[in-house]
Amino acid sequence: MNTRPRRMILATFIHNSGAHPGGWRYGASAGADQHDVQHYVRLVKKAEEGKLHCYFSGDQQGLPYIKGADAYAATDYAGKLEPTTLLAALAMVTSDIGLIGTVSTTYNEPYAVARRIASLDHITRGRAGWNVVTSAGASEARNFGAEDLMDHDLRYERAEEFVDVVKHLWDSWADDAVLRDKAAGRYFDPAKLRQLNHRGRFFNVAGPLNVGRPPQGHPVIVQAGGSGPGRALSARTADMIFTAQSSKDKGQAFYADMKARATAFGRDPAHLAVIPSVQLMVRSTEAEARAAEEELLELIPDALAWSTLCMQMGFDFGAAGYGPDDHMPDIPLTNGGQWVQQELMRIARADNLTLGQLARRATVSRASFAMAGTPEHVADTLEDWFRSGAADGFSLSPNYQPGGLDDFVDQVVPILQRRGLFRTDYEGATLRDNLGLPRPANSFAADPSLGAEPDLWA
Amino acid sequence: MNTRPRRMILATFIHNSGAHPGGWRYGASAGADQHDVQHYVRLVKKAEEGKLHCYFSGDQQGLPYIKGADAYAATDYAGKLEPTTLLAALAMVTSDIGLIGTVSTTYNEPYAVARRIASLDHITRGRAGWNVVTSAGASEARNFGAEDLMDHDLRYERAEEFVDVVKHLWDSWADDAVLRDKAAGRYFDPAKLRQLNHRGRFFNVAGPLNVGRPPQGHPVIVQAGGSGPGRALSARTADMIFTAQSSKDKGQAFYADMKARATAFGRDPAHLAVIPSVQLMVRSTEAEARAAEEELLELIPDALAWSTLCMQMGFDFGAAGYGPDDHMPDIPLTNGGQWVQQELMRIARADNLTLGQLARRATVSRASFAMAGTPEHVADTLEDWFRSGAADGFSLSPNYQPGGLDDFVDQVVPILQRRGLFRTDYEGATLRDNLGLPRPANSFAADPSLGAEPDLWA
């Protein structure tokens, strides 16, 4: 299937004004209006100029919990455009880049999600992806009628069934179901529509979907869960994994684990791309990079750092009597994002950090790999991870926007291209083409025992 | 508020290839690919060239039920792009026209809908509208875990609460909540966010919404329900009503009823626009119009007409022993769209139609007013309805697309403009401005006893 030389996959993550919590205060170009679609138009066009594979919109279905109104006032990430509408808009100002949106399996129904992502795939002519999340925020639960977050493992059990139903719904129509035969008066061939009649633990869904098969067959499935159930879901159903890995060693272990898990599911491990996120600051000299990093650190208010730590750990250290000068106590894992919690505990103990030090570190990197340096240094590091079994590519999170993406595209991409590590143009028409992923066969065509003729005309 | 002379509101309805079930077979320009966004780009640009107020995307969350696979094969309306993603895409190729999308209150959660429509309002810079539907299709219910359709009146009770929650969520942020004060490090003023803490019969929603207040305050609310509960919902919560009225008399009665209902709710009746739909065929002479109408009728397969009648009446006439030559029996109203059922019964009896004749009539007009004629005749009829208390404007459904919209914009709009009945350019920046509707005050600002400071930072 994939006869091209192995090259890096490069994605870029949308942050309103940058991945760094001080990013919106940094430099002349920062502090953009996060409700203005033109801010994202500028970013996605730059990403496409750099031939990046995809532009990625994370999401929560509520305001992130932040302890303390002062901390809250200091952030730029409370207000955010909804991903599928934002990406549909960006489809019209781009022609090649993939557009990946986050949609929760915990607070949606599979029919509605299948339809919206399929529409996005039609609108983009095959450039859509769906980042499957189970929504770990307690504030999200309370916006959808629940008193508290659904149990972690139960969320993933629901997600497993959800993704399967969505993929089957995408197969409701054969690729050649639309005839548009004006002379014969046949617009469709109804024999080429299949009804799912799914009856499961979480969902009963009849189908068929009321939109034609997506151009990619299945839009690209992305996952980011690092827990056991999260990894299992990714290994079985995903095309690409976004992951936070704080070091190359950890990255290698995760990479090997995911490839082995995919193989165990009978999949070609090359069809599950592992993409660690990298928080980036590119400057002409190492000294400038270091100074910029220091400046950004100074732009984070202390209250925000402390609140972020409490939020990421799911634990109110202040209420439990701990302060910034204390060290990490033994606390139980919560029902939220266990991977991040374990990673922060590991860092705290490995580097013997106080909670105050850990808070600043947590606020800056959120457990993903952070890097500040010259274009050559950044390229060297990415090449090293890529060649040593830690990554198939990277999800770039510039520390400030839109300037940070400019720096990467203008200064780092040409180096990667010269080294033969990154393409000089898009190779195909769809995101799957550009990722070297096969187009999935229609499950109903592959297994006629699945599904039935719709009884809509019974 | 509204000091402009009273002028018509003109909306146009998206049909894949036209409102007429034979439309996709008619002429050279018909039979467009309904999965190709460029088809809709062409249409919306033409509507904007004509200075129309809004472009409207109806929706169902399932395939429409059609009895008989042969009938099914003959239609073009099974596959449809999802409205909010389609309209977000169209936002980027237009600058003035309003974009109204249908989203169901029966199969969604208010937080998700509030957010998606608010995002669309930001992306369009204040040109978004939400058509509130309760989803009358049985095939929809089975895609969302239900065995059968929720009871008609219960659907509307849910819709009443749903719309209230959405409007309150749109008020989560004061208009001036975003500061972006880089020097002081204050991006937001958290005191200007309000938490709803709604606990109702159908929904518990904490809030606040995680996107800023929409440019219009509240995106325009559209409703189309003609039943008692549907009218009550419109009169209390809607800005605009799309309605199917088969004659001017019926239109006048409906118009008077809706204005009276709005007044009874303490509203200015001028702020509830009543917009009957008009199914259109414009030709240079009456003879050509008549011939085109005949040609379209011939393009409808009999099986489709019969199936459409069964679907609209919610009754399988064939299974009950009735054929095309029989007359309408006494049958009970179903749980579906009662307004359409009553209207078809009335037509059948008034014109003494056989079921076969009624089927063709039902398939063509779907109970709305259908008109074929010269540009002058069409303009005369619209003026008559507009001046005689039957309409504040019209929702145009050309019989075939995209040519049918071209005919109206090129030939009828100039006549309406010459008569002073329609504007020659957009007057304002937002859809509300262009409809002469006030921008709603923030409910929390108006009533400080509502809502609370978010406990996200408690």
Tab-separated table of C-alpha atoms in Angstrom, chain B residues 54-439:
chain	number	residue	atom	x	y	z
B	54	CYS	CA	-31.495	34.366	4.461
B	55	TYR	CA	-30.623	30.980	3.130
B	56	PHE	CA	-32.310	28.199	5.004
B	57	SER	CA	-31.302	24.559	5.454
B	58	GLY	CA	-34.024	22.163	6.599
B	59	ASP	CA	-33.126	18.853	8.132
B	60	GLN	CA	-34.093	15.431	9.316
B	61	GLN	CA	-31.931	13.119	11.397
B	62	GLY	CA	-32.710	10.080	9.399
B	63	LEU	CA	-33.774	9.023	5.938
B	64	PRO	CA	-37.337	10.065	5.208
B	65	TYR	CA	-39.676	7.116	5.274
B	66	ILE	CA	-40.901	6.321	1.785
B	67	LYS	CA	-43.071	3.322	1.106
B	68	GLY	CA	-41.608	1.241	-1.686
B	69	ALA	CA	-38.033	0.952	-2.849
B	70	ASP	CA	-39.056	2.060	-6.359
B	71	ALA	CA	-40.397	5.297	-4.952
B	72	TYR	CA	-37.229	5.703	-2.977
B	73	ALA	CA	-35.024	5.350	-6.021
B	74	ALA	CA	-36.878	8.222	-7.676
B	75	THR	CA	-36.050	10.901	-5.091
B	76	ASP	CA	-33.061	13.137	-4.574
B	77	TYR	CA	-33.606	14.008	-0.938
B	78	ALA	CA	-32.239	11.054	0.994
B	79	GLY	CA	-28.697	12.377	1.218
B	80	LYS	CA	-28.106	15.773	2.702
B	81	LEU	CA	-25.202	17.608	4.262
B	82	GLU	CA	-25.673	18.434	7.944
B	83	PRO	CA	-26.873	22.065	8.230
B	84	THR	CA	-24.461	23.618	10.750
B	85	THR	CA	-21.337	22.372	8.964
B	86	LEU	CA	-22.747	23.283	5.535
B	87	LEU	CA	-23.682	26.788	6.660
B	88	ALA	CA	-20.319	27.353	8.371
B	89	ALA	CA	-18.689	26.568	5.042
B	90	LEU	CA	-21.040	28.933	3.203
B	91	ALA	CA	-20.224	31.675	5.720
B	92	MET	CA	-16.798	31.954	4.114
B	93	VAL	CA	-18.061	32.656	0.604
B	94	THR	CA	-20.738	35.193	1.606
B	95	SER	CA	-20.724	38.464	3.511
B	96	ASP	CA	-24.298	39.615	4.120
B	97	ILE	CA	-26.916	36.910	3.760
B	98	GLY	CA	-28.309	35.202	6.864
B	99	LEU	CA	-27.664	31.471	7.267
B	100	ILE	CA	-30.329	29.489	9.100
B	101	GLY	CA	-29.848	25.868	10.075
B	102	THR	CA	-32.290	23.291	11.390
B	103	VAL	CA	-31.331	21.485	14.584
B	104	SER	CA	-33.669	19.185	16.501
B	105	THR	CA	-34.595	19.693	20.154
B	106	THR	CA	-35.653	16.061	20.455
B	107	TYR	CA	-32.332	14.387	19.615
B	108	ASN	CA	-29.811	16.899	20.947
B	109	GLU	CA	-28.747	18.454	24.227
B	110	PRO	CA	-29.170	22.215	24.725
B	111	TYR	CA	-25.542	22.876	25.691
B	112	ALA	CA	-24.239	21.366	22.457
B	113	VAL	CA	-26.780	23.208	20.324
B	114	ALA	CA	-26.231	26.547	22.068
B	115	ARG	CA	-22.539	26.189	21.415
B	116	ARG	CA	-22.770	25.147	17.782
B	117	ILE	CA	-25.213	27.881	16.832
B	118	ALA	CA	-23.185	30.454	18.805
B	119	SER	CA	-20.071	29.334	16.927
B	120	LEU	CA	-21.926	29.745	13.656
B	121	ASP	CA	-22.948	33.242	14.741
B	122	HIS	CA	-19.321	34.114	15.476
B	123	ILE	CA	-18.105	32.561	12.212
B	124	THR	CA	-20.746	34.475	10.221
B	125	ARG	CA	-20.204	37.652	12.277
B	126	GLY	CA	-23.854	37.765	13.293
B	127	ARG	CA	-25.678	36.139	10.396
B	128	ALA	CA	-26.786	32.875	12.007
B	129	GLY	CA	-30.242	31.550	12.746
B	130	TRP	CA	-31.547	28.381	14.342
B	131	ASN	CA	-34.652	26.651	13.015
B	132	VAL	CA	-36.070	24.822	16.028
B	133	VAL	CA	-37.692	21.514	15.095
B	134	THR	CA	-39.010	18.669	17.210
B	135	SER	CA	-38.449	15.989	14.524
B	136	ALA	CA	-41.672	14.282	13.513
B	137	GLY	CA	-40.131	11.337	11.668
B	138	ALA	CA	-40.368	7.804	13.046
B	139	SER	CA	-37.148	6.866	11.239
B	140	GLU	CA	-35.372	9.580	13.222
B	141	ALA	CA	-36.457	8.140	16.564
B	142	ARG	CA	-34.966	4.770	15.697
B	143	ASN	CA	-31.582	6.349	15.005
B	144	PHE	CA	-31.511	7.725	18.545
B	145	GLY	CA	-32.333	4.705	20.662
B	146	ALA	CA	-36.100	5.064	20.730
B	147	GLU	CA	-38.561	2.456	19.486
B	148	ASP	CA	-41.016	5.082	18.356
B	149	LEU	CA	-41.537	8.793	18.101
B	150	MET	CA	-41.890	10.735	21.346
B	151	ASP	CA	-45.449	11.975	21.896
B	152	HIS	CA	-46.230	15.139	19.910
B	153	ASP	CA	-47.107	17.371	22.845
B	154	LEU	CA	-44.252	16.016	24.954
B	155	ARG	CA	-41.822	16.903	22.163
B	156	TYR	CA	-43.042	20.481	22.330
B	157	GLU	CA	-42.808	20.619	26.127
B	158	ARG	CA	-39.213	19.527	25.788
B	159	ALA	CA	-38.673	22.124	23.055
B	160	GLU	CA	-40.014	24.927	25.279
B	161	GLU	CA	-37.495	24.144	27.997
B	162	PHE	CA	-34.740	23.495	25.442
B	163	VAL	CA	-35.077	26.911	23.778
B	164	ASP	CA	-35.103	28.712	27.137
B	165	VAL	CA	-31.923	26.952	28.236
B	166	VAL	CA	-30.203	27.748	24.949
B	167	LYS	CA	-31.095	31.435	25.182
B	168	HIS	CA	-29.819	31.626	28.748
B	169	LEU	CA	-26.600	29.877	27.733
B	170	TRP	CA	-26.112	32.477	24.996
B	171	ASP	CA	-26.209	35.036	27.798
B	172	SER	CA	-23.478	33.259	29.801
B	173	TRP	CA	-20.983	35.946	28.893
B	174	ALA	CA	-21.622	39.655	29.112
B	175	ASP	CA	-20.906	41.318	25.792
B	176	ASP	CA	-17.825	42.929	27.316
B	177	ALA	CA	-16.493	39.893	29.213
B	178	VAL	CA	-13.360	39.578	27.070
B	179	LEU	CA	-10.670	42.089	28.046
B	180	ARG	CA	-7.456	40.850	26.358
B	181	ASP	CA	-5.497	43.168	28.628
B	182	LYS	CA	-1.973	41.952	27.975
B	183	ALA	CA	-0.309	44.411	30.335
B	184	ALA	CA	-2.468	43.476	33.325
B	185	GLY	CA	-2.574	39.779	32.381
B	186	ARG	CA	-6.361	39.687	32.346
B	187	TYR	CA	-7.873	37.982	29.330
B	188	PHE	CA	-11.367	37.719	30.800
B	189	ASP	CA	-13.328	39.440	33.473
B	190	PRO	CA	-14.658	36.365	35.292
B	191	ALA	CA	-17.224	38.516	37.100
B	192	LYS	CA	-18.905	38.927	33.719
B	193	LEU	CA	-19.552	35.226	33.260
B	194	ARG	CA	-22.757	33.811	34.677
B	195	GLN	CA	-23.653	30.252	35.553
B	196	LEU	CA	-27.175	29.123	34.787
B	197	ASN	CA	-27.544	26.148	37.180
B	198	HIS	CA	-30.715	25.157	35.362
B	199	ARG	CA	-32.683	22.281	36.867
B	200	GLY	CA	-35.779	21.480	34.854
B	201	ARG	CA	-38.091	18.714	33.848
B	202	PHE	CA	-35.997	17.615	30.885
B	203	PHE	CA	-32.567	19.128	31.449
B	204	ASN	CA	-30.036	19.935	34.139
B	205	VAL	CA	-27.471	22.344	32.744
B	206	ALA	CA	-24.898	24.176	34.815
B	207	GLY	CA	-23.221	26.433	32.267
B	208	PRO	CA	-21.642	28.807	31.533
B	209	LEU	CA	-21.312	28.282	27.798
B	210	ASN	CA	-17.679	28.000	26.677
B	211	VAL	CA	-17.951	30.459	23.838
B	212	GLY	CA	-18.523	34.206	24.055
B	213	ARG	CA	-21.890	35.882	23.617
B	214	PRO	CA	-22.987	35.632	19.967
B	215	PRO	CA	-22.626	38.833	17.910
B	216	GLN	CA	-26.427	39.001	17.623
B	217	GLY	CA	-26.898	38.384	21.338
B	218	HIS	CA	-29.261	35.614	20.371
B	219	PRO	CA	-28.993	34.189	16.866
B	220	VAL	CA	-32.349	34.454	15.102
B	221	ILE	CA	-34.857	31.810	16.240
B	222	VAL	CA	-37.025	30.287	13.544
B	223	GLN	CA	-39.917	27.878	14.032
B	224	ALA	CA	-42.272	26.101	11.669
B	225	GLY	CA	-44.701	24.142	13.830
B	226	GLY	CA	-48.337	24.715	12.854
B	227	SER	CA	-50.047	22.686	15.593
B	228	GLY	CA	-51.315	24.282	18.794
B	229	PRO	CA	-48.178	23.535	20.803
B	230	GLY	CA	-46.045	24.536	17.796
B	231	ARG	CA	-47.790	27.904	17.538
B	232	ALA	CA	-47.438	28.487	21.257
B	233	LEU	CA	-43.707	27.813	21.117
B	234	SER	CA	-43.287	30.167	18.147
B	235	ALA	CA	-45.356	32.931	19.667
B	236	ARG	CA	-43.311	32.914	22.869
B	237	THR	CA	-39.781	32.242	21.620
B	238	ALA	CA	-39.382	32.727	17.849
B	239	ASP	CA	-38.282	35.699	15.752
B	240	MET	CA	-39.570	34.249	12.512
B	241	ILE	CA	-42.063	31.571	11.489
B	242	PHE	CA	-41.804	29.537	8.333
B	243	THR	CA	-45.222	28.169	7.510
B	244	ALA	CA	-46.999	26.204	4.800
B	245	GLN	CA	-50.252	27.967	3.817
B	246	SER	CA	-52.106	26.694	0.804
B	247	SER	CA	-54.171	29.852	0.195
B	248	LYS	CA	-54.205	33.544	1.062
B	249	ASP	CA	-57.271	33.070	3.276
B	250	LYS	CA	-55.555	30.422	5.311
B	251	GLY	CA	-52.445	32.576	5.382
B	252	GLN	CA	-54.393	35.555	6.739
B	253	ALA	CA	-55.958	33.481	9.485
B	254	PHE	CA	-52.610	32.014	10.489
B	255	TYR	CA	-50.943	35.430	10.366
B	256	ALA	CA	-53.599	37.021	12.571
B	257	ASP	CA	-53.478	34.142	15.010
B	258	MET	CA	-49.699	34.301	15.370
B	259	LYS	CA	-49.613	38.071	15.822
B	260	ALA	CA	-52.335	37.832	18.453
B	261	ARG	CA	-50.493	35.053	20.245
B	262	ALA	CA	-47.272	37.093	20.261
B	263	THR	CA	-49.143	40.083	21.663
B	264	ALA	CA	-50.668	37.889	24.347
B	265	PHE	CA	-47.140	36.966	25.425
B	266	GLY	CA	-46.390	40.692	25.845
B	267	ARG	CA	-44.314	40.837	22.693
B	268	ASP	CA	-44.296	43.406	19.890
B	269	PRO	CA	-45.995	41.455	17.077
B	270	ALA	CA	-43.717	43.187	14.561
B	271	HIS	CA	-40.885	41.186	16.104
B	272	LEU	CA	-42.405	37.890	15.055
B	273	ALA	CA	-42.168	37.690	11.271
B	274	VAL	CA	-44.568	35.305	9.516
B	275	ILE	CA	-43.081	33.875	6.336
B	276	PRO	CA	-45.169	31.452	4.291
B	277	SER	CA	-43.309	29.216	1.899
B	278	VAL	CA	-43.964	29.543	-1.811
B	279	GLN	CA	-43.149	26.851	-4.288
B	280	LEU	CA	-42.117	28.655	-7.436
B	281	MET	CA	-41.852	28.326	-11.180
B	282	VAL	CA	-41.114	31.561	-13.037
B	283	ARG	CA	-41.424	31.713	-16.853
B	284	SER	CA	-41.690	34.539	-19.402
B	285	THR	CA	-45.320	33.795	-20.328
B	286	GLU	CA	-48.213	32.144	-18.559
B	287	ALA	CA	-48.292	29.476	-21.265
B	288	GLU	CA	-44.641	28.622	-20.721
B	289	ALA	CA	-45.186	28.489	-16.979
B	290	ARG	CA	-48.122	26.142	-17.404
B	291	ALA	CA	-46.141	23.918	-19.781
B	292	ALA	CA	-43.207	23.780	-17.364
B	293	GLU	CA	-45.570	22.801	-14.572
B	294	GLU	CA	-47.014	20.024	-16.690
B	295	GLU	CA	-43.546	18.824	-17.614
B	296	LEU	CA	-42.542	18.661	-13.964
B	297	LEU	CA	-45.692	16.715	-13.071
B	298	GLU	CA	-44.856	14.167	-15.724
B	299	LEU	CA	-41.412	13.737	-14.243
B	300	ILE	CA	-42.835	12.440	-10.937
B	301	PRO	CA	-43.188	8.648	-10.878
B	302	ASP	CA	-46.596	7.455	-9.666
B	303	ALA	CA	-45.043	5.261	-7.005
B	304	LEU	CA	-43.359	8.277	-5.439
B	305	ALA	CA	-46.618	10.261	-5.343
B	306	TRP	CA	-48.496	7.427	-3.643
B	307	SER	CA	-45.722	6.847	-1.132
B	308	THR	CA	-45.496	10.529	-0.324
B	309	LEU	CA	-49.202	10.686	0.464
B	310	CYS	CA	-48.920	7.694	2.806
B	311	MET	CA	-45.919	9.278	4.496
B	312	GLN	CA	-47.474	12.706	4.948
B	313	MET	CA	-50.723	11.250	6.296
B	314	GLY	CA	-48.881	8.770	8.508
B	315	PHE	CA	-51.226	6.097	7.097
B	316	ASP	CA	-50.646	3.134	4.800
B	317	PHE	CA	-53.642	3.451	2.488
B	318	GLY	CA	-52.636	0.423	0.447
B	319	ALA	CA	-52.393	-1.874	3.467
B	320	ALA	CA	-55.808	-0.622	4.598
B	321	GLY	CA	-57.325	-1.578	1.257
B	322	TYR	CA	-57.494	1.827	-0.437
B	323	GLY	CA	-56.286	2.574	-3.959
B	324	PRO	CA	-55.644	5.674	-6.076
B	325	ASP	CA	-59.276	5.822	-7.240
B	326	ASP	CA	-60.734	5.859	-3.742
B	327	HIS	CA	-61.601	8.957	-1.785
B	328	MET	CA	-60.148	9.993	1.543
B	329	PRO	CA	-61.480	7.807	4.361
B	330	ASP	CA	-61.845	8.944	7.959
B	331	ILE	CA	-58.494	8.211	9.573
B	332	PRO	CA	-57.104	9.279	12.941
B	333	LEU	CA	-54.475	12.009	13.234
B	334	THR	CA	-51.101	10.524	14.092
B	335	ASN	CA	-48.374	11.623	16.423
B	336	GLY	CA	-46.412	13.184	13.506
B	337	GLY	CA	-46.974	16.527	11.761
B	338	GLN	CA	-50.663	17.135	12.453
B	339	TRP	CA	-50.846	20.438	10.578
B	340	VAL	CA	-49.927	18.818	7.265
B	341	GLN	CA	-52.392	15.967	7.835
B	342	GLN	CA	-55.281	18.323	8.556
B	343	GLU	CA	-54.436	20.439	5.533
B	344	LEU	CA	-54.358	17.472	3.161
B	345	MET	CA	-57.698	16.202	4.484
B	346	ARG	CA	-59.201	19.625	3.948
B	347	ILE	CA	-57.925	19.799	0.343
B	348	ALA	CA	-59.159	16.298	-0.433
B	349	ARG	CA	-62.658	17.131	0.742
B	350	ALA	CA	-62.859	20.671	-0.619
B	351	ASP	CA	-61.821	19.633	-4.133
B	352	ASN	CA	-63.387	16.155	-3.954
B	353	LEU	CA	-60.081	14.540	-4.978
B	354	THR	CA	-59.335	10.871	-5.323
B	355	LEU	CA	-56.402	9.643	-3.288
B	356	GLY	CA	-54.385	9.419	-6.516
B	357	GLN	CA	-55.105	13.055	-7.341
B	358	LEU	CA	-54.393	14.100	-3.781
B	359	ALA	CA	-51.153	12.128	-3.839
B	360	ARG	CA	-49.870	14.100	-6.829
B	361	ARG	CA	-50.963	17.358	-5.193
B	362	ALA	CA	-49.335	16.370	-1.901
B	363	THR	CA	-46.115	15.386	-3.628
B	364	VAL	CA	-45.881	18.645	-5.505
B	365	SER	CA	-46.857	21.241	-2.968
B	366	ARG	CA	-46.600	19.499	0.381
B	367	ALA	CA	-49.468	21.744	1.516
B	368	SER	CA	-47.606	25.004	0.844
B	369	PHE	CA	-48.646	27.586	-1.716
B	370	ALA	CA	-47.491	26.689	-5.221
B	371	MET	CA	-47.281	29.221	-8.014
B	372	ALA	CA	-46.237	29.088	-11.656
B	373	GLY	CA	-46.348	32.225	-13.780
B	374	THR	CA	-44.672	35.281	-15.237
B	375	PRO	CA	-42.410	37.506	-13.137
B	376	GLU	CA	-45.176	40.123	-12.974
B	377	HIS	CA	-47.731	37.545	-11.865
B	378	VAL	CA	-45.429	36.220	-9.155
B	379	ALA	CA	-44.677	39.749	-7.953
B	380	ASP	CA	-48.388	40.624	-7.949
B	381	THR	CA	-49.244	37.580	-5.866
B	382	LEU	CA	-46.473	38.172	-3.344
B	383	GLU	CA	-47.512	41.836	-3.076
B	384	ASP	CA	-51.129	40.843	-2.541
B	385	TRP	CA	-50.289	38.459	0.316
B	386	PHE	CA	-47.866	40.986	1.798
B	387	ARG	CA	-50.337	43.905	1.706
B	388	SER	CA	-53.363	41.968	2.871
B	389	GLY	CA	-52.156	40.639	6.188
B	390	ALA	CA	-51.096	37.172	5.075
B	391	ALA	CA	-47.323	37.508	5.163
B	392	ASP	CA	-44.347	39.580	6.288
B	393	GLY	CA	-42.323	37.909	3.578
B	394	PHE	CA	-41.786	34.586	1.895
B	395	SER	CA	-39.646	31.518	1.983
B	396	LEU	CA	-38.974	30.738	-1.657
B	397	SER	CA	-38.741	27.142	-2.764
B	398	PRO	CA	-37.830	27.085	-6.453
B	399	ASN	CA	-39.126	23.987	-8.192
B	400	TYR	CA	-35.738	23.172	-9.622
B	401	GLN	CA	-32.185	24.171	-8.697
B	402	PRO	CA	-30.043	26.038	-9.327
B	403	GLY	CA	-31.932	27.554	-12.295
B	404	GLY	CA	-35.127	28.222	-10.362
B	405	LEU	CA	-33.433	30.578	-7.948
B	406	ASP	CA	-31.752	32.369	-10.852
B	407	ASP	CA	-35.175	32.990	-12.401
B	408	PHE	CA	-36.506	34.554	-9.203
B	409	VAL	CA	-33.453	36.712	-8.478
B	410	ASP	CA	-32.996	37.902	-12.050
B	411	GLN	CA	-36.644	38.445	-12.967
B	412	VAL	CA	-38.830	38.910	-9.871
B	413	VAL	CA	-36.554	40.724	-7.407
B	414	PRO	CA	-36.114	43.787	-9.717
B	415	ILE	CA	-39.891	44.152	-9.970
B	416	LEU	CA	-40.319	43.995	-6.198
B	417	GLN	CA	-37.515	46.545	-5.812
B	418	ARG	CA	-39.093	48.928	-8.364
B	419	ARG	CA	-42.356	48.731	-6.444
B	420	GLY	CA	-40.576	49.625	-3.215
B	421	LEU	CA	-41.549	46.270	-1.729
B	422	PHE	CA	-38.010	44.962	-1.363
B	423	ARG	CA	-34.741	46.638	-0.476
B	424	THR	CA	-31.955	47.237	-3.008
B	425	ASP	CA	-29.171	46.411	-0.577
B	426	TYR	CA	-28.530	44.981	2.873
B	427	GLU	CA	-29.201	47.649	5.483
B	428	GLY	CA	-27.161	46.293	8.373
B	429	ALA	CA	-24.320	44.013	9.361
B	430	THR	CA	-26.259	41.232	11.080
B	431	LEU	CA	-29.278	39.123	10.205
B	432	ARG	CA	-31.181	40.799	13.046
B	433	ASP	CA	-30.319	44.211	11.611
B	434	ASN	CA	-31.531	43.147	8.197
B	435	LEU	CA	-34.758	41.719	9.615
B	436	GLY	CA	-35.428	44.872	11.649
B	437	LEU	CA	-35.260	42.855	14.878
B	438	PRO	CA	-33.777	44.264	18.093
B	439	ARG	CA	-30.680	42.716	19.627
